PDB file of C-alpha atoms in Angstrom:
ATOM      1  CA  MET A   1     198.957 -61.328 248.380  1.00  0.00           C
ATOM      2  CA  SER A   2     201.834 -59.050 249.235  1.00  0.00           C
ATOM      3  CA  LYS A   3     202.715 -55.915 247.356  1.00  0.00           C
ATOM      4  CA  ARG A   4     205.908 -57.441 246.064  1.00  0.00           C
ATOM      5  CA  THR A   5     204.184 -60.557 244.691  1.00  0.00           C
ATOM      6  CA  ARG A   6     201.455 -58.490 243.055  1.00  0.00           C
ATOM      7  CA  LEU A   7     204.118 -56.261 241.401  1.00  0.00           C
ATOM      8  CA  ARG A   8     205.892 -59.374 240.080  1.00  0.00           C
ATOM      9  CA  VAL A   9     202.656 -60.737 238.618  1.00  0.00           C
ATOM     10  CA  ILE A  10     201.934 -57.387 236.950  1.00  0.00           C
ATOM     11  CA  MET A  11     205.485 -57.183 235.560  1.00  0.00           C
ATOM     12  CA  ALA A  12     205.306 -60.779 234.261  1.00  0.00           C
ATOM     13  CA  GLY A  13     201.941 -60.011 232.634  1.00  0.00           C
ATOM     14  CA  LEU A  14     203.362 -56.871 230.980  1.00  0.00           C
ATOM     15  CA  PHE A  15     206.361 -58.874 229.759  1.00  0.00           C
ATOM     16  CA  CYS A  16     204.096 -61.552 228.231  1.00  0.00           C
ATOM     17  CA  ILE A  17     201.919 -58.883 226.588  1.00  0.00           C
ATOM     18  CA  GLY A  18     205.089 -57.273 225.150  1.00  0.00           C
ATOM     19  CA  VAL A  19     206.349 -60.592 223.768  1.00  0.00           C
ATOM     20  CA  LEU A  20     202.942 -61.361 222.270  1.00  0.00           C
ATOM     21  CA  THR A  21     202.678 -57.881 220.711  1.00  0.00           C
ATOM     22  CA  GLY A  22     206.221 -58.178 219.323  1.00  0.00           C
ATOM     23  CA  GLY A  23     205.401 -61.584 217.813  1.00  0.00           C
ATOM     24  CA  VAL A  24     202.207 -60.290 216.223  1.00  0.00           C
ATOM     25  CA  GLY A  25     204.080 -57.254 214.839  1.00  0.00           C
ATOM     26  CA  THR A  26     206.831 -59.449 213.435  1.00  0.00           C
ATOM     27  CA  GLY A  27     204.264 -61.720 211.777  1.00  0.00           C
ATOM     28  CA  ILE A  28     202.465 -58.759 210.213  1.00  0.00           C
ATOM     29  CA  ALA A  29     205.756 -57.251 209.004  1.00  0.00           C
ATOM     30  CA  PHE A  30     206.878 -60.574 207.519  1.00  0.00           C
ATOM     31  CA  ALA A  31     203.536 -61.095 205.768  1.00  0.00           C
ATOM     32  CA  ASP A  32     203.697 -57.558 204.369  1.00  0.00           C
ATOM     33  CA  PHE A  33     207.330 -57.923 203.261  1.00  0.00           C
ATOM     34  CA  SER A  34     206.731 -61.309 201.598  1.00  0.00           C
ATOM     35  CA  SER A  35     204.091 -59.730 199.350  1.00  0.00           C
ATOM     36  CA  PHE A  36     206.759 -57.567 197.653  1.00  0.00           C
ATOM     37  CA  SER A  37     208.023 -58.587 194.217  1.00  0.00           C
ATOM     38  CA  TYR A  38     211.679 -58.480 193.150  1.00  0.00           C
ATOM     39  CA  GLN A  39     212.797 -56.709 189.996  1.00  0.00           C
ATOM     40  CA  THR A  40     216.288 -56.334 188.536  1.00  0.00           C
ATOM     41  CA  VAL A  41     216.959 -53.051 186.734  1.00  0.00           C
ATOM     42  CA  THR A  42     219.972 -53.121 184.396  1.00  0.00           C
ATOM     43  CA  SER A  43     222.088 -50.285 183.047  1.00  0.00           C
ATOM     44  CA  PRO A  44     220.647 -48.394 180.075  1.00  0.00           C
ATOM     45  CA  GLU A  45     222.227 -49.388 176.747  1.00  0.00           C
ATOM     46  CA  ASP A  46     223.028 -45.789 175.787  1.00  0.00           C
ATOM     47  CA  SER A  47     225.521 -45.510 178.661  1.00  0.00           C
ATOM     48  CA  PHE A  48     227.796 -48.135 177.065  1.00  0.00           C
ATOM     49  CA  LYS A  49     230.669 -47.110 174.844  1.00  0.00           C
ATOM     50  CA  THR A  50     233.218 -49.183 172.898  1.00  0.00           C
ATOM     51  CA  GLU A  51     236.845 -48.114 172.931  1.00  0.00           C
ATOM     52  CA  LEU A  52     239.761 -49.597 170.979  1.00  0.00           C
ATOM     53  CA  PHE A  53     243.312 -49.934 172.291  1.00  0.00           C
ATOM     54  CA  THR A  54     246.163 -50.972 169.998  1.00  0.00           C
ATOM     55  CA  TYR A  55     249.621 -52.272 170.868  1.00  0.00           C
ATOM     56  CA  GLN A  56     252.264 -52.986 168.215  1.00  0.00           C
ATOM     57  CA  PHE A  57     255.333 -55.080 168.914  1.00  0.00           C
ATOM     58  CA  THR A  58     258.250 -56.645 167.084  1.00  0.00           C
ATOM     59  CA  PRO A  59     258.538 -60.461 167.216  1.00  0.00           C
ATOM     60  CA  GLU A  60     262.163 -60.272 168.394  1.00  0.00           C
ATOM     61  CA  GLU A  61     261.230 -57.865 171.177  1.00  0.00           C
ATOM     62  CA  ILE A  62     258.951 -60.180 173.179  1.00  0.00           C
ATOM     63  CA  GLY A  63     258.167 -63.829 173.886  1.00  0.00           C
ATOM     64  CA  GLN A  64     254.593 -64.605 174.909  1.00  0.00           C
ATOM     65  CA  ILE A  65     251.813 -62.026 175.230  1.00  0.00           C
ATOM     66  CA  TRP A  66     249.815 -62.332 178.470  1.00  0.00           C
ATOM     67  CA  THR A  67     246.356 -60.798 178.808  1.00  0.00           C
ATOM     68  CA  ASP A  68     243.646 -60.590 181.461  1.00  0.00           C
ATOM     69  CA  ARG A  69     241.177 -63.451 181.761  1.00  0.00           C
ATOM     70  CA  PHE A  70     238.466 -61.228 183.309  1.00  0.00           C
ATOM     71  CA  LEU A  71     237.732 -57.512 183.467  1.00  0.00           C
ATOM     72  CA  GLY A  72     234.934 -56.054 185.562  1.00  0.00           C
ATOM     73  CA  GLY A  73     233.525 -59.526 186.157  1.00  0.00           C
ATOM     74  CA  GLU A  74     233.226 -60.285 182.440  1.00  0.00           C
ATOM     75  CA  PRO A  75     235.350 -62.937 180.697  1.00  0.00           C
ATOM     76  CA  CYS A  76     237.769 -61.730 178.032  1.00  0.00           C
ATOM     77  CA  VAL A  77     237.917 -63.412 174.610  1.00  0.00           C
ATOM     78  CA  ILE A  78     240.700 -63.759 172.066  1.00  0.00           C
ATOM     79  CA  ARG A  79     239.673 -63.499 168.391  1.00  0.00           C
ATOM     80  CA  ARG A  80     241.714 -64.308 165.295  1.00  0.00           C
ATOM     81  CA  LEU A  81     240.995 -61.743 162.601  1.00  0.00           C
ATOM     82  CA  GLU A  82     242.682 -61.504 159.216  1.00  0.00           C
ATOM     83  CA  ASP A  83     242.198 -57.724 159.005  1.00  0.00           C
ATOM     84  CA  ILE A  84     244.342 -57.048 162.108  1.00  0.00           C
ATOM     85  CA  PRO A  85     247.926 -56.249 161.054  1.00  0.00           C
ATOM     86  CA  LYS A  86     250.604 -58.771 161.948  1.00  0.00           C
ATOM     87  CA  ASP A  87     252.444 -58.097 165.256  1.00  0.00           C
ATOM     88  CA  THR A  88     249.555 -56.021 166.588  1.00  0.00           C
ATOM     89  CA  VAL A  89     247.131 -56.603 169.440  1.00  0.00           C
ATOM     90  CA  GLU A  90     243.870 -54.684 169.283  1.00  0.00           C
ATOM     91  CA  ILE A  91     241.628 -54.607 172.349  1.00  0.00           C
ATOM     92  CA  ALA A  92     237.945 -53.696 172.038  1.00  0.00           C
ATOM     93  CA  VAL A  93     236.294 -52.870 175.375  1.00  0.00           C
ATOM     94  CA  THR A  94     232.583 -52.121 175.731  1.00  0.00           C
ATOM     95  CA  TYR A  95     232.107 -50.394 179.093  1.00  0.00           C
ATOM     96  CA  ASN A  96     229.680 -48.196 180.997  1.00  0.00           C
ATOM     97  CA  SER A  97     231.066 -44.698 180.387  1.00  0.00           C
ATOM     98  CA  GLU A  98     229.011 -43.251 183.264  1.00  0.00           C
ATOM     99  CA  LEU A  99     230.753 -45.462 185.820  1.00  0.00           C
ATOM    100  CA  CYS A 100     234.287 -46.136 184.636  1.00  0.00           C
ATOM    101  CA  SER A 101     236.987 -45.684 182.061  1.00  0.00           C
ATOM    102  CA  PRO A 102     239.470 -48.386 180.932  1.00  0.00           C
ATOM    103  CA  VAL A 103     243.213 -47.762 180.844  1.00  0.00           C
ATOM    104  CA  MET A 104     245.682 -50.027 179.030  1.00  0.00           C
ATOM    105  CA  ILE A 105     249.007 -50.844 180.673  1.00  0.00           C
ATOM    106  CA  ALA A 106     251.594 -52.770 178.624  1.00  0.00           C
ATOM    107  CA  GLN A 107     254.926 -53.796 180.105  1.00  0.00           C
ATOM    108  CA  LYS A 108     257.584 -56.456 179.683  1.00  0.00           C
ATOM    109  CA  ASP A 109     258.287 -58.809 182.556  1.00  0.00           C
ATOM    110  CA  ASP A 110     261.638 -60.295 183.631  1.00  0.00           C
ATOM    111  CA  GLU A 111     261.320 -63.258 181.243  1.00  0.00           C
ATOM    112  CA  GLY A 112     260.822 -61.018 178.200  1.00  0.00           C
ATOM    113  CA  ASP A 113     257.094 -61.668 177.936  1.00  0.00           C
ATOM    114  CA  LEU A 114     254.656 -58.845 177.320  1.00  0.00           C
ATOM    115  CA  ARG A 115     251.843 -58.284 179.829  1.00  0.00           C
ATOM    116  CA  ILE A 116     248.902 -56.262 178.542  1.00  0.00           C
ATOM    117  CA  ARG A 117     246.566 -55.249 181.357  1.00  0.00           C
ATOM    118  CA  LEU A 118     243.374 -53.254 181.378  1.00  0.00           C
ATOM    119  CA  ASN A 119     242.486 -51.351 184.527  1.00  0.00           C
ATOM    120  CA  LEU A 120     239.180 -49.659 185.254  1.00  0.00           C
ATOM    121  CA  GLU A 121     239.187 -46.174 186.711  1.00  0.00           C
ATOM    122  CA  CYS A 122     235.817 -45.932 188.454  1.00  0.00           C
ATOM    123  CA  PHE A 123     234.029 -42.699 189.244  1.00  0.00           C
ATOM    124  CA  ASP A 124     231.034 -44.114 191.129  1.00  0.00           C
ATOM    125  CA  ASN A 125     230.671 -44.602 194.857  1.00  0.00           C
ATOM    126  CA  GLY A 126     227.874 -46.057 196.971  1.00  0.00           C
ATOM    127  CA  MET A 127     226.337 -42.760 198.066  1.00  0.00           C
ATOM    128  CA  GLU A 128     226.205 -41.397 194.511  1.00  0.00           C
ATOM    129  CA  HIS A 129     224.643 -44.669 193.408  1.00  0.00           C
ATOM    130  CA  PHE A 130     221.982 -44.430 196.119  1.00  0.00           C
ATOM    131  CA  MET A 131     221.217 -40.760 195.466  1.00  0.00           C
ATOM    132  CA  LYS A 132     220.926 -41.421 191.733  1.00  0.00           C
ATOM    133  CA  TYR A 133     218.207 -44.024 192.239  1.00  0.00           C
ATOM    134  CA  LYS A 134     216.554 -42.982 195.529  1.00  0.00           C
ATOM    135  CA  ASP A 135     213.386 -41.622 193.922  1.00  0.00           C
ATOM    136  CA  GLN A 136     212.995 -44.755 191.824  1.00  0.00           C
ATOM    137  CA  ILE A 137     213.633 -46.976 194.870  1.00  0.00           C
ATOM    138  CA  LEU A 138     210.929 -45.156 196.858  1.00  0.00           C
ATOM    139  CA  ALA A 139     208.510 -45.337 193.907  1.00  0.00           C
ATOM    140  CA  GLY A 140     209.176 -49.068 193.732  1.00  0.00           C
ATOM    141  CA  LEU A 141     208.404 -49.482 197.432  1.00  0.00           C
ATOM    142  CA  LYS A 142     205.089 -47.701 196.924  1.00  0.00           C
ATOM    143  CA  GLU A 143     204.350 -50.182 194.117  1.00  0.00           C
ATOM    144  CA  ARG A 144     205.385 -53.084 196.411  1.00  0.00           C
ATOM    145  CA  GLU A 145     208.542 -53.868 194.426  1.00  0.00           C
ATOM    146  CA  LEU A 146     212.094 -54.360 195.631  1.00  0.00           C
ATOM    147  CA  ARG A 147     214.239 -53.039 192.796  1.00  0.00           C
ATOM    148  CA  ASP A 148     217.855 -54.081 192.434  1.00  0.00           C
ATOM    149  CA  TYR A 149     219.806 -51.582 190.344  1.00  0.00           C
ATOM    150  CA  GLN A 150     222.597 -53.618 188.781  1.00  0.00           C
ATOM    151  CA  GLU A 151     225.253 -51.387 187.309  1.00  0.00           C
ATOM    152  CA  GLU A 152     227.314 -53.252 184.752  1.00  0.00           C
ATOM    153  CA  PHE A 153     230.822 -51.856 184.429  1.00  0.00           C
ATOM    154  CA  VAL A 154     232.036 -53.922 181.460  1.00  0.00           C
ATOM    155  CA  LYS A 155     229.905 -55.631 178.833  1.00  0.00           C
ATOM    156  CA  SER A 156     232.652 -57.270 176.738  1.00  0.00           C
ATOM    157  CA  VAL A 157     236.419 -57.400 176.204  1.00  0.00           C
ATOM    158  CA  GLU A 158     237.904 -58.736 172.982  1.00  0.00           C
ATOM    159  CA  TYR A 159     241.602 -59.197 172.266  1.00  0.00           C
ATOM    160  CA  ARG A 160     241.981 -59.277 168.474  1.00  0.00           C
ATOM    161  CA  VAL A 161     245.116 -60.617 166.826  1.00  0.00           C
ATOM    162  CA  ASN A 162     246.261 -61.741 163.427  1.00  0.00           C
ATOM    163  CA  PRO A 163     246.078 -65.562 163.066  1.00  0.00           C
ATOM    164  CA  GLU A 164     249.885 -65.672 162.723  1.00  0.00           C
ATOM    165  CA  ASN A 165     250.269 -64.194 166.233  1.00  0.00           C
ATOM    166  CA  TYR A 166     247.501 -66.249 167.852  1.00  0.00           C
ATOM    167  CA  SER A 167     249.857 -68.875 169.264  1.00  0.00           C
ATOM    168  CA  ARG A 168     251.793 -66.213 171.188  1.00  0.00           C
ATOM    169  CA  ILE A 169     248.849 -64.851 173.148  1.00  0.00           C
ATOM    170  CA  GLN A 170     247.972 -66.371 176.544  1.00  0.00           C
ATOM    171  CA  MET A 171     245.402 -65.553 179.239  1.00  0.00           C
ATOM    172  CA  ASP A 172     246.523 -64.957 182.805  1.00  0.00           C
TER     173      ASP A 172
END
């Protein structure tokens, strides 16, 4: 056998050993990873705060009142309440005060309708989120758990109006 042929056989053998070792390592890693459990960790209840926004209008001033359908992934609801003064829209937002702050924007459009919007000003970014939970993530890995830290921004949004004004309010 020539030197060149023997070198090729050795190289092919090393390649096969490498592929076999890689396959065994992948199998061991997959078996180890599949033994982990998954756990969802939600935001603590004490970080949520409810804030009220109020907008008063005159019936002659506007046509329809348009509101958001969703805020922060949560659906908004319209409630008819007798104790809300006539020609007033009250918005109750329950939000995570550690992550964001709601801001109400009310403006008339070209057709004379009122658009009441809620925007979230967020103070959290990905790196802060990771650094906040890194010790708990590592502790979870030691306990063979994959923990998913789900930060809820908004828990609920309620538009409250007097029953007499209910027909004027629409969701966008």
